[in-house]
């Protein structure tokens, strides 16, 4: 009995070691987190405070913010809060008078939550935006896309941060 | 030492008329937030790019408004419909009045 338990323990530690050696601690943690959390969907995060609520209102007014037509791609875990990669893609077409007018990138818990406002024109075609941002701490990120027809679409992502990149 | 304002625009090597291309614009800049202190505990004052203008053939096609929440040596990637041969210019402005500009020529592959 004692030996069996010991053997199981050894087997488990060998597995864990192999996993760690194979992809590093962060990759392993990310995989673990990805397995534990629903990949997409769920509730839209409410603005955590008055500042963020006012900011969103300043950007898009009272218009309804719907989820869809935008994909915000970021790592689940950002090891270094000073450099966090962001990719925003939208399938909203450029046709006639319709095009993506602006993309607002909001990090809820940053000292200055509106990190960037990107204004586009029909000359840009469909939107594919990449950048690198700083994060103070674990936070929801909002990618809000405003179309020239007045529609507002968004995607959200919660990103865990360990190292403060804002001071 | 980094050279503040050194900038570069990267576009695909071969472009055909009408392609939607990916443009990457990179500039060297500290993007100081004003929240950090140096080794002598003095606050490093805010110093960051707050405005970027993209012009294609002299016409403004995009404008980005940034805060110090953008990472040091900012890089931005965006799309552009290459519908004519013309210069693509990017101009960065920072909160201390610095203005930096660079451009590339959009030209179509002949074959």
PDB file of C-alpha atoms in Angstrom:
ATOM      1  CA  UNK A   1       0.000   0.000   0.000  1.00  0.00           C
ATOM      2  CA  UNK A   2       2.731   2.360   1.065  1.00  0.00           C
ATOM      3  CA  UNK A   3       4.770   1.458  -2.004  1.00  0.00           C
ATOM      4  CA  UNK A   4       1.837   1.945  -4.357  1.00  0.00           C
ATOM      5  CA  UNK A   5       1.152   5.412  -3.076  1.00  0.00           C
ATOM      6  CA  UNK A   6       4.798   6.259  -3.398  1.00  0.00           C
ATOM      7  CA  UNK A   7       4.848   4.979  -6.945  1.00  0.00           C
ATOM      8  CA  UNK A   8       1.826   7.076  -7.868  1.00  0.00           C
ATOM      9  CA  UNK A   9       3.452  10.109  -6.360  1.00  0.00           C
ATOM     10  CA  UNK A  10       6.610   9.506  -8.329  1.00  0.00           C
ATOM     11  CA  UNK A  11       4.638   9.046 -11.515  1.00  0.00           C
ATOM     12  CA  UNK A  12       2.780  12.318 -10.914  1.00  0.00           C
ATOM     13  CA  UNK A  13       5.922  14.294 -10.167  1.00  0.00           C
ATOM     14  CA  UNK A  14       7.542  12.918 -13.298  1.00  0.00           C
ATOM     15  CA  UNK A  15       4.530  14.081 -15.320  1.00  0.00           C
ATOM     16  CA  UNK A  16       4.590  17.548 -13.793  1.00  0.00           C
ATOM     17  CA  UNK A  17       8.324  17.862 -14.334  1.00  0.00           C
ATOM     18  CA  UNK A  18       7.960  16.819 -17.942  1.00  0.00           C
ATOM     19  CA  UNK A  19       5.184  19.367 -18.452  1.00  0.00           C
ATOM     20  CA  UNK A  20       7.260  22.121 -16.900  1.00  0.00           C
ATOM     21  CA  UNK A  21      10.373  21.225 -18.831  1.00  0.00           C
ATOM     22  CA  UNK A  22       8.412  21.085 -22.068  1.00  0.00           C
ATOM     23  CA  UNK A  23       6.776  24.478 -22.108  1.00  0.00           C
ATOM     24  CA  UNK A  24       7.969  26.427 -19.084  1.00  0.00           C
ATOM     25  CA  UNK A  25       5.998  27.397 -16.006  1.00  0.00           C
ATOM     26  CA  UNK A  26       3.992  30.192 -17.598  1.00  0.00           C
ATOM     27  CA  UNK A  27       2.931  28.133 -20.587  1.00  0.00           C
ATOM     28  CA  UNK A  28       1.834  25.393 -18.255  1.00  0.00           C
ATOM     29  CA  UNK A  29      -0.079  27.842 -16.037  1.00  0.00           C
ATOM     30  CA  UNK A  30      -1.719  29.359 -19.100  1.00  0.00           C
ATOM     31  CA  UNK A  31      -2.828  25.929 -20.264  1.00  0.00           C
ATOM     32  CA  UNK A  32      -4.188  25.172 -16.802  1.00  0.00           C
ATOM     33  CA  UNK A  33      -6.095  28.467 -16.748  1.00  0.00           C
ATOM     34  CA  UNK A  34      -7.414  27.986 -20.263  1.00  0.00           C
ATOM     35  CA  UNK A  35      -8.754  24.595 -19.271  1.00  0.00           C
ATOM     36  CA  UNK A  36     -10.430  26.002 -16.164  1.00  0.00           C
ATOM     37  CA  UNK A  37     -12.130  29.041 -17.748  1.00  0.00           C
ATOM     38  CA  UNK A  38     -14.756  29.281 -20.460  1.00  0.00           C
ATOM     39  CA  UNK A  39     -12.986  30.374 -23.627  1.00  0.00           C
ATOM     40  CA  UNK A  40     -15.407  33.023 -24.759  1.00  0.00           C
ATOM     41  CA  UNK A  41     -18.751  34.564 -24.095  1.00  0.00           C
ATOM     42  CA  UNK A  42     -20.211  34.966 -20.649  1.00  0.00           C
ATOM     43  CA  UNK A  43     -21.373  38.228 -19.155  1.00  0.00           C
ATOM     44  CA  UNK A  44     -20.069  41.528 -20.443  1.00  0.00           C
ATOM     45  CA  UNK A  45     -18.017  43.094 -17.634  1.00  0.00           C
ATOM     46  CA  UNK A  46     -19.671  46.116 -16.051  1.00  0.00           C
ATOM     47  CA  UNK A  47     -17.529  49.241 -15.716  1.00  0.00           C
ATOM     48  CA  UNK A  48     -15.805  48.833 -12.330  1.00  0.00           C
ATOM     49  CA  UNK A  49     -16.023  52.511 -11.437  1.00  0.00           C
ATOM     50  CA  UNK A  50     -17.377  55.932 -12.391  1.00  0.00           C
ATOM     51  CA  UNK A  51     -14.216  56.866 -14.342  1.00  0.00           C
ATOM     52  CA  UNK A  52     -14.480  53.949 -16.752  1.00  0.00           C
ATOM     53  CA  UNK A  53     -18.247  54.402 -17.122  1.00  0.00           C
ATOM     54  CA  UNK A  54     -17.776  58.082 -17.987  1.00  0.00           C
ATOM     55  CA  UNK A  55     -14.947  57.251 -20.364  1.00  0.00           C
ATOM     56  CA  UNK A  56     -17.068  54.759 -22.299  1.00  0.00           C
ATOM     57  CA  UNK A  57     -19.835  57.344 -22.437  1.00  0.00           C
ATOM     58  CA  UNK A  58     -17.384  59.973 -23.750  1.00  0.00           C
ATOM     59  CA  UNK A  59     -16.363  57.579 -26.521  1.00  0.00           C
ATOM     60  CA  UNK A  60     -19.693  56.222 -27.736  1.00  0.00           C
ATOM     61  CA  UNK A  61     -22.411  58.125 -25.843  1.00  0.00           C
ATOM     62  CA  UNK A  62     -25.612  56.328 -24.921  1.00  0.00           C
ATOM     63  CA  UNK A  63     -25.488  53.900 -27.816  1.00  0.00           C
ATOM     64  CA  UNK A  64     -25.894  50.232 -27.045  1.00  0.00           C
ATOM     65  CA  UNK A  65     -22.620  48.318 -27.021  1.00  0.00           C
ATOM     66  CA  UNK A  66     -23.130  44.894 -28.548  1.00  0.00           C
ATOM     67  CA  UNK A  67     -20.739  42.018 -28.446  1.00  0.00           C
ATOM     68  CA  UNK A  68     -19.568  40.749 -31.816  1.00  0.00           C
ATOM     69  CA  UNK A  69     -17.766  41.680 -35.040  1.00  0.00           C
ATOM     70  CA  UNK A  70     -14.652  42.360 -32.958  1.00  0.00           C
ATOM     71  CA  UNK A  71     -12.044  39.974 -31.631  1.00  0.00           C
ATOM     72  CA  UNK A  72      -9.670  41.157 -28.939  1.00  0.00           C
ATOM     73  CA  UNK A  73      -6.692  38.844 -28.787  1.00  0.00           C
ATOM     74  CA  UNK A  74      -4.390  39.090 -25.769  1.00  0.00           C
ATOM     75  CA  UNK A  75      -2.502  36.626 -23.599  1.00  0.00           C
ATOM     76  CA  UNK A  76      -4.425  35.272 -20.581  1.00  0.00           C
ATOM     77  CA  UNK A  77      -1.374  35.948 -18.473  1.00  0.00           C
ATOM     78  CA  UNK A  78       0.961  38.858 -19.126  1.00  0.00           C
ATOM     79  CA  UNK A  79       4.270  38.160 -17.445  1.00  0.00           C
ATOM     80  CA  UNK A  80       5.555  41.695 -17.908  1.00  0.00           C
ATOM     81  CA  UNK A  81       3.021  44.500 -17.411  1.00  0.00           C
ATOM     82  CA  UNK A  82       5.265  46.884 -19.326  1.00  0.00           C
ATOM     83  CA  UNK A  83       4.805  45.102 -22.631  1.00  0.00           C
ATOM     84  CA  UNK A  84       1.488  43.377 -23.226  1.00  0.00           C
ATOM     85  CA  UNK A  85       0.692  42.545 -26.858  1.00  0.00           C
ATOM     86  CA  UNK A  86      -2.769  43.439 -28.172  1.00  0.00           C
ATOM     87  CA  UNK A  87      -4.429  42.426 -31.414  1.00  0.00           C
ATOM     88  CA  UNK A  88      -7.834  43.714 -32.475  1.00  0.00           C
ATOM     89  CA  UNK A  89      -9.555  42.392 -35.572  1.00  0.00           C
ATOM     90  CA  UNK A  90     -12.950  43.300 -36.933  1.00  0.00           C
ATOM     91  CA  UNK A  91     -14.920  41.700 -39.736  1.00  0.00           C
ATOM     92  CA  UNK A  92     -17.041  44.805 -40.259  1.00  0.00           C
ATOM     93  CA  UNK A  93     -16.896  45.437 -44.007  1.00  0.00           C
ATOM     94  CA  UNK A  94     -15.972  48.631 -45.783  1.00  0.00           C
ATOM     95  CA  UNK A  95     -18.838  49.235 -48.188  1.00  0.00           C
ATOM     96  CA  UNK A  96     -20.438  52.450 -49.329  1.00  0.00           C
ATOM     97  CA  UNK A  97     -20.675  54.738 -46.324  1.00  0.00           C
ATOM     98  CA  UNK A  98     -19.930  51.982 -43.839  1.00  0.00           C
ATOM     99  CA  UNK A  99     -16.470  51.674 -42.349  1.00  0.00           C
ATOM    100  CA  UNK A 100     -14.840  51.436 -38.939  1.00  0.00           C
ATOM    101  CA  UNK A 101     -14.509  54.972 -37.643  1.00  0.00           C
ATOM    102  CA  UNK A 102     -12.714  54.316 -34.384  1.00  0.00           C
ATOM    103  CA  UNK A 103     -11.314  51.674 -32.076  1.00  0.00           C
ATOM    104  CA  UNK A 104     -11.090  52.477 -28.365  1.00  0.00           C
ATOM    105  CA  UNK A 105      -8.786  50.447 -26.173  1.00  0.00           C
ATOM    106  CA  UNK A 106      -9.638  50.660 -22.462  1.00  0.00           C
ATOM    107  CA  UNK A 107      -7.783  49.015 -19.578  1.00  0.00           C
ATOM    108  CA  UNK A 108     -10.123  49.239 -16.570  1.00  0.00           C
ATOM    109  CA  UNK A 109      -7.519  49.472 -13.817  1.00  0.00           C
ATOM    110  CA  UNK A 110      -4.844  51.583 -15.485  1.00  0.00           C
ATOM    111  CA  UNK A 111      -4.177  55.101 -14.088  1.00  0.00           C
ATOM    112  CA  UNK A 112      -5.279  56.407 -17.503  1.00  0.00           C
ATOM    113  CA  UNK A 113      -7.782  53.762 -18.629  1.00  0.00           C
ATOM    114  CA  UNK A 114      -8.221  54.962 -22.235  1.00  0.00           C
ATOM    115  CA  UNK A 115      -4.854  53.728 -23.482  1.00  0.00           C
ATOM    116  CA  UNK A 116      -5.485  54.566 -27.114  1.00  0.00           C
ATOM    117  CA  UNK A 117      -8.130  55.869 -29.484  1.00  0.00           C
ATOM    118  CA  UNK A 118      -7.549  54.836 -33.094  1.00  0.00           C
ATOM    119  CA  UNK A 119      -9.428  56.780 -35.757  1.00  0.00           C
ATOM    120  CA  UNK A 120      -9.671  55.276 -39.204  1.00  0.00           C
ATOM    121  CA  UNK A 121     -11.142  56.112 -42.617  1.00  0.00           C
ATOM    122  CA  UNK A 122     -12.479  54.004 -45.525  1.00  0.00           C
ATOM    123  CA  UNK A 123      -8.911  54.073 -46.930  1.00  0.00           C
ATOM    124  CA  UNK A 124      -7.861  51.629 -44.220  1.00  0.00           C
ATOM    125  CA  UNK A 125     -10.111  48.784 -45.295  1.00  0.00           C
ATOM    126  CA  UNK A 126     -11.159  46.217 -42.679  1.00  0.00           C
ATOM    127  CA  UNK A 127      -9.565  46.789 -39.291  1.00  0.00           C
ATOM    128  CA  UNK A 128      -6.623  44.712 -38.053  1.00  0.00           C
ATOM    129  CA  UNK A 129      -4.835  46.601 -35.321  1.00  0.00           C
ATOM    130  CA  UNK A 130      -1.793  45.529 -33.324  1.00  0.00           C
ATOM    131  CA  UNK A 131      -0.010  47.320 -30.513  1.00  0.00           C
ATOM    132  CA  UNK A 132       1.731  46.831 -27.172  1.00  0.00           C
ATOM    133  CA  UNK A 133       0.415  48.323 -23.952  1.00  0.00           C
ATOM    134  CA  UNK A 134       1.248  48.699 -20.274  1.00  0.00           C
ATOM    135  CA  UNK A 135      -0.896  47.274 -17.466  1.00  0.00           C
ATOM    136  CA  UNK A 136      -0.830  48.199 -13.792  1.00  0.00           C
ATOM    137  CA  UNK A 137      -2.573  45.087 -12.556  1.00  0.00           C
ATOM    138  CA  UNK A 138      -4.944  42.310 -13.513  1.00  0.00           C
ATOM    139  CA  UNK A 139      -7.792  43.945 -15.372  1.00  0.00           C
ATOM    140  CA  UNK A 140     -10.533  43.656 -17.924  1.00  0.00           C
ATOM    141  CA  UNK A 141      -9.544  45.070 -21.291  1.00  0.00           C
ATOM    142  CA  UNK A 142     -12.218  46.528 -23.579  1.00  0.00           C
ATOM    143  CA  UNK A 143     -11.910  46.848 -27.340  1.00  0.00           C
ATOM    144  CA  UNK A 144     -14.785  49.045 -28.499  1.00  0.00           C
ATOM    145  CA  UNK A 145     -15.336  49.551 -32.211  1.00  0.00           C
ATOM    146  CA  UNK A 146     -17.461  52.383 -33.564  1.00  0.00           C
ATOM    147  CA  UNK A 147     -18.748  52.117 -37.104  1.00  0.00           C
ATOM    148  CA  UNK A 148     -19.596  55.064 -39.322  1.00  0.00           C
ATOM    149  CA  UNK A 149     -23.207  53.895 -39.350  1.00  0.00           C
ATOM    150  CA  UNK A 150     -23.428  54.487 -35.612  1.00  0.00           C
ATOM    151  CA  UNK A 151     -23.224  50.885 -34.445  1.00  0.00           C
ATOM    152  CA  UNK A 152     -20.955  50.039 -31.539  1.00  0.00           C
ATOM    153  CA  UNK A 153     -19.395  46.584 -31.135  1.00  0.00           C
ATOM    154  CA  UNK A 154     -17.046  45.275 -28.499  1.00  0.00           C
ATOM    155  CA  UNK A 155     -15.010  42.395 -27.206  1.00  0.00           C
ATOM    156  CA  UNK A 156     -13.587  41.959 -23.706  1.00  0.00           C
ATOM    157  CA  UNK A 157     -10.747  40.047 -22.193  1.00  0.00           C
ATOM    158  CA  UNK A 158      -9.499  39.626 -18.642  1.00  0.00           C
ATOM    159  CA  UNK A 159      -5.713  39.637 -18.490  1.00  0.00           C
ATOM    160  CA  UNK A 160      -3.752  38.596 -15.411  1.00  0.00           C
ATOM    161  CA  UNK A 161      -0.637  40.615 -14.723  1.00  0.00           C
ATOM    162  CA  UNK A 162       2.083  40.005 -12.196  1.00  0.00           C
ATOM    163  CA  UNK A 163       4.580  42.801 -12.849  1.00  0.00           C
ATOM    164  CA  UNK A 164       3.222  46.352 -12.641  1.00  0.00           C
ATOM    165  CA  UNK A 165       4.071  48.199 -15.847  1.00  0.00           C
ATOM    166  CA  UNK A 166       2.668  51.624 -14.983  1.00  0.00           C
ATOM    167  CA  UNK A 167       4.396  52.623 -11.738  1.00  0.00           C
TER     168      UNK A 167
ATOM    169  CA  UNK B   1      21.764  54.890 -26.038  1.00  0.00           C
ATOM    170  CA  UNK B   2      18.393  54.816 -27.701  1.00  0.00           C
ATOM    171  CA  UNK B   3      17.868  57.505 -30.272  1.00  0.00           C
ATOM    172  CA  UNK B   4      14.545  59.153 -29.483  1.00  0.00           C
ATOM    173  CA  UNK B   5      12.439  59.664 -32.571  1.00  0.00           C
ATOM    174  CA  UNK B   6      14.200  57.109 -34.759  1.00  0.00           C
ATOM    175  CA  UNK B   7      11.323  55.667 -36.739  1.00  0.00           C
ATOM    176  CA  UNK B   8      10.581  53.089 -39.357  1.00  0.00           C
ATOM    177  CA  UNK B   9       7.606  51.976 -41.430  1.00  0.00           C
ATOM    178  CA  UNK B  10       7.446  48.368 -42.572  1.00  0.00           C
ATOM    179  CA  UNK B  11       5.252  47.363 -45.521  1.00  0.00           C
ATOM    180  CA  UNK B  12       5.058  44.143 -47.540  1.00  0.00           C
ATOM    181  CA  UNK B  13       7.813  43.683 -50.134  1.00  0.00           C
ATOM    182  CA  UNK B  14       5.374  43.090 -52.988  1.00  0.00           C
ATOM    183  CA  UNK B  15       2.143  45.005 -53.257  1.00  0.00           C
ATOM    184  CA  UNK B  16      -0.467  44.694 -55.980  1.00  0.00           C
ATOM    185  CA  UNK B  17      -2.945  47.471 -56.725  1.00  0.00           C
ATOM    186  CA  UNK B  18      -5.993  47.101 -54.517  1.00  0.00           C
ATOM    187  CA  UNK B  19      -4.337  44.936 -51.845  1.00  0.00           C
ATOM    188  CA  UNK B  20      -5.248  45.572 -48.231  1.00  0.00           C
ATOM    189  CA  UNK B  21      -1.779  45.666 -46.731  1.00  0.00           C
ATOM    190  CA  UNK B  22      -0.493  45.467 -43.190  1.00  0.00           C
ATOM    191  CA  UNK B  23       1.573  48.475 -42.183  1.00  0.00           C
ATOM    192  CA  UNK B  24       3.796  48.485 -39.094  1.00  0.00           C
ATOM    193  CA  UNK B  25       5.153  51.734 -37.737  1.00  0.00           C
ATOM    194  CA  UNK B  26       7.816  51.713 -35.036  1.00  0.00           C
ATOM    195  CA  UNK B  27       9.439  54.637 -33.218  1.00  0.00           C
ATOM    196  CA  UNK B  28      11.991  54.840 -30.419  1.00  0.00           C
ATOM    197  CA  UNK B  29      10.550  56.728 -27.464  1.00  0.00           C
ATOM    198  CA  UNK B  30      10.727  56.208 -23.665  1.00  0.00           C
ATOM    199  CA  UNK B  31       6.949  56.675 -23.138  1.00  0.00           C
ATOM    200  CA  UNK B  32       7.506  57.675 -19.488  1.00  0.00           C
ATOM    201  CA  UNK B  33       4.295  57.646 -17.464  1.00  0.00           C
ATOM    202  CA  UNK B  34       5.344  60.091 -14.763  1.00  0.00           C
ATOM    203  CA  UNK B  35       4.707  57.456 -12.087  1.00  0.00           C
ATOM    204  CA  UNK B  36       8.214  56.012 -11.928  1.00  0.00           C
ATOM    205  CA  UNK B  37      11.213  57.356 -10.004  1.00  0.00           C
ATOM    206  CA  UNK B  38      14.885  57.235 -10.970  1.00  0.00           C
ATOM    207  CA  UNK B  39      17.698  55.798  -8.810  1.00  0.00           C
ATOM    208  CA  UNK B  40      17.818  59.045  -6.773  1.00  0.00           C
ATOM    209  CA  UNK B  41      14.071  58.861  -6.023  1.00  0.00           C
ATOM    210  CA  UNK B  42      13.301  61.781  -8.313  1.00  0.00           C
ATOM    211  CA  UNK B  43      10.095  61.442 -10.293  1.00  0.00           C
ATOM    212  CA  UNK B  44      10.741  60.816 -13.993  1.00  0.00           C
ATOM    213  CA  UNK B  45       8.376  63.335 -15.609  1.00  0.00           C
ATOM    214  CA  UNK B  46       5.788  62.169 -18.132  1.00  0.00           C
ATOM    215  CA  UNK B  47       7.254  62.028 -21.623  1.00  0.00           C
ATOM    216  CA  UNK B  48       5.215  60.180 -24.214  1.00  0.00           C
ATOM    217  CA  UNK B  49       3.809  60.269 -27.733  1.00  0.00           C
ATOM    218  CA  UNK B  50       0.214  61.421 -27.661  1.00  0.00           C
ATOM    219  CA  UNK B  51      -0.659  61.776 -31.321  1.00  0.00           C
ATOM    220  CA  UNK B  52       0.073  59.830 -34.500  1.00  0.00           C
ATOM    221  CA  UNK B  53      -1.086  60.853 -37.961  1.00  0.00           C
ATOM    222  CA  UNK B  54      -0.984  58.561 -40.996  1.00  0.00           C
ATOM    223  CA  UNK B  55      -1.105  60.228 -44.419  1.00  0.00           C
ATOM    224  CA  UNK B  56      -1.347  58.442 -47.769  1.00  0.00           C
ATOM    225  CA  UNK B  57      -0.530  60.586 -50.790  1.00  0.00           C
ATOM    226  CA  UNK B  58      -0.846  63.698 -48.629  1.00  0.00           C
ATOM    227  CA  UNK B  59      -4.330  62.792 -47.363  1.00  0.00           C
ATOM    228  CA  UNK B  60      -4.852  61.907 -43.714  1.00  0.00           C
ATOM    229  CA  UNK B  61      -6.202  58.351 -43.512  1.00  0.00           C
ATOM    230  CA  UNK B  62      -5.832  57.578 -39.797  1.00  0.00           C
ATOM    231  CA  UNK B  63      -5.097  59.289 -36.524  1.00  0.00           C
ATOM    232  CA  UNK B  64      -4.218  57.676 -33.206  1.00  0.00           C
ATOM    233  CA  UNK B  65      -4.508  59.352 -29.810  1.00  0.00           C
ATOM    234  CA  UNK B  66      -2.225  57.730 -27.264  1.00  0.00           C
ATOM    235  CA  UNK B  67      -1.490  57.980 -23.555  1.00  0.00           C
ATOM    236  CA  UNK B  68       1.578  56.805 -21.651  1.00  0.00           C
ATOM    237  CA  UNK B  69      -0.195  53.436 -21.379  1.00  0.00           C
ATOM    238  CA  UNK B  70       1.373  52.509 -24.713  1.00  0.00           C
ATOM    239  CA  UNK B  71       4.630  50.565 -24.245  1.00  0.00           C
ATOM    240  CA  UNK B  72       8.111  52.031 -24.666  1.00  0.00           C
ATOM    241  CA  UNK B  73       9.302  52.170 -28.295  1.00  0.00           C
ATOM    242  CA  UNK B  74       5.715  52.077 -29.556  1.00  0.00           C
ATOM    243  CA  UNK B  75       4.804  49.831 -32.401  1.00  0.00           C
ATOM    244  CA  UNK B  76       1.479  50.021 -34.161  1.00  0.00           C
ATOM    245  CA  UNK B  77       0.185  47.768 -36.898  1.00  0.00           C
ATOM    246  CA  UNK B  78      -2.804  48.690 -39.046  1.00  0.00           C
ATOM    247  CA  UNK B  79      -4.348  48.059 -42.449  1.00  0.00           C
ATOM    248  CA  UNK B  80      -4.289  50.209 -45.568  1.00  0.00           C
ATOM    249  CA  UNK B  81      -5.972  49.744 -48.923  1.00  0.00           C
ATOM    250  CA  UNK B  82      -3.157  50.267 -51.424  1.00  0.00           C
ATOM    251  CA  UNK B  83      -5.160  51.689 -54.316  1.00  0.00           C
ATOM    252  CA  UNK B  84      -2.549  54.061 -55.742  1.00  0.00           C
ATOM    253  CA  UNK B  85       1.195  54.582 -55.871  1.00  0.00           C
ATOM    254  CA  UNK B  86       1.935  57.316 -53.353  1.00  0.00           C
ATOM    255  CA  UNK B  87       4.043  57.997 -50.286  1.00  0.00           C
ATOM    256  CA  UNK B  88       2.796  56.751 -46.921  1.00  0.00           C
ATOM    257  CA  UNK B  89       3.891  59.092 -44.125  1.00  0.00           C
ATOM    258  CA  UNK B  90       3.578  58.697 -40.380  1.00  0.00           C
ATOM    259  CA  UNK B  91       4.062  61.633 -37.989  1.00  0.00           C
ATOM    260  CA  UNK B  92       4.406  61.172 -34.238  1.00  0.00           C
ATOM    261  CA  UNK B  93       4.053  64.022 -31.738  1.00  0.00           C
ATOM    262  CA  UNK B  94       4.987  63.903 -28.047  1.00  0.00           C
ATOM    263  CA  UNK B  95       3.851  65.898 -25.010  1.00  0.00           C
ATOM    264  CA  UNK B  96       7.056  67.973 -24.997  1.00  0.00           C
ATOM    265  CA  UNK B  97       6.536  69.297 -28.520  1.00  0.00           C
ATOM    266  CA  UNK B  98       8.692  66.729 -30.287  1.00  0.00           C
ATOM    267  CA  UNK B  99       7.601  65.925 -33.848  1.00  0.00           C
ATOM    268  CA  UNK B 100       9.005  62.931 -35.710  1.00  0.00           C
ATOM    269  CA  UNK B 101       8.142  61.846 -39.219  1.00  0.00           C
ATOM    270  CA  UNK B 102       9.085  59.223 -41.728  1.00  0.00           C
ATOM    271  CA  UNK B 103       7.643  57.864 -44.955  1.00  0.00           C
ATOM    272  CA  UNK B 104       7.825  55.016 -47.440  1.00  0.00           C
ATOM    273  CA  UNK B 105       6.708  54.851 -51.060  1.00  0.00           C
ATOM    274  CA  UNK B 106       3.871  52.513 -51.884  1.00  0.00           C
ATOM    275  CA  UNK B 107       4.714  51.105 -55.304  1.00  0.00           C
ATOM    276  CA  UNK B 108       3.097  48.221 -57.179  1.00  0.00           C
ATOM    277  CA  UNK B 109       4.989  45.168 -58.357  1.00  0.00           C
ATOM    278  CA  UNK B 110       5.400  45.417 -62.122  1.00  0.00           C
ATOM    279  CA  UNK B 111       4.631  41.796 -63.103  1.00  0.00           C
TER     280      UNK B 111
END
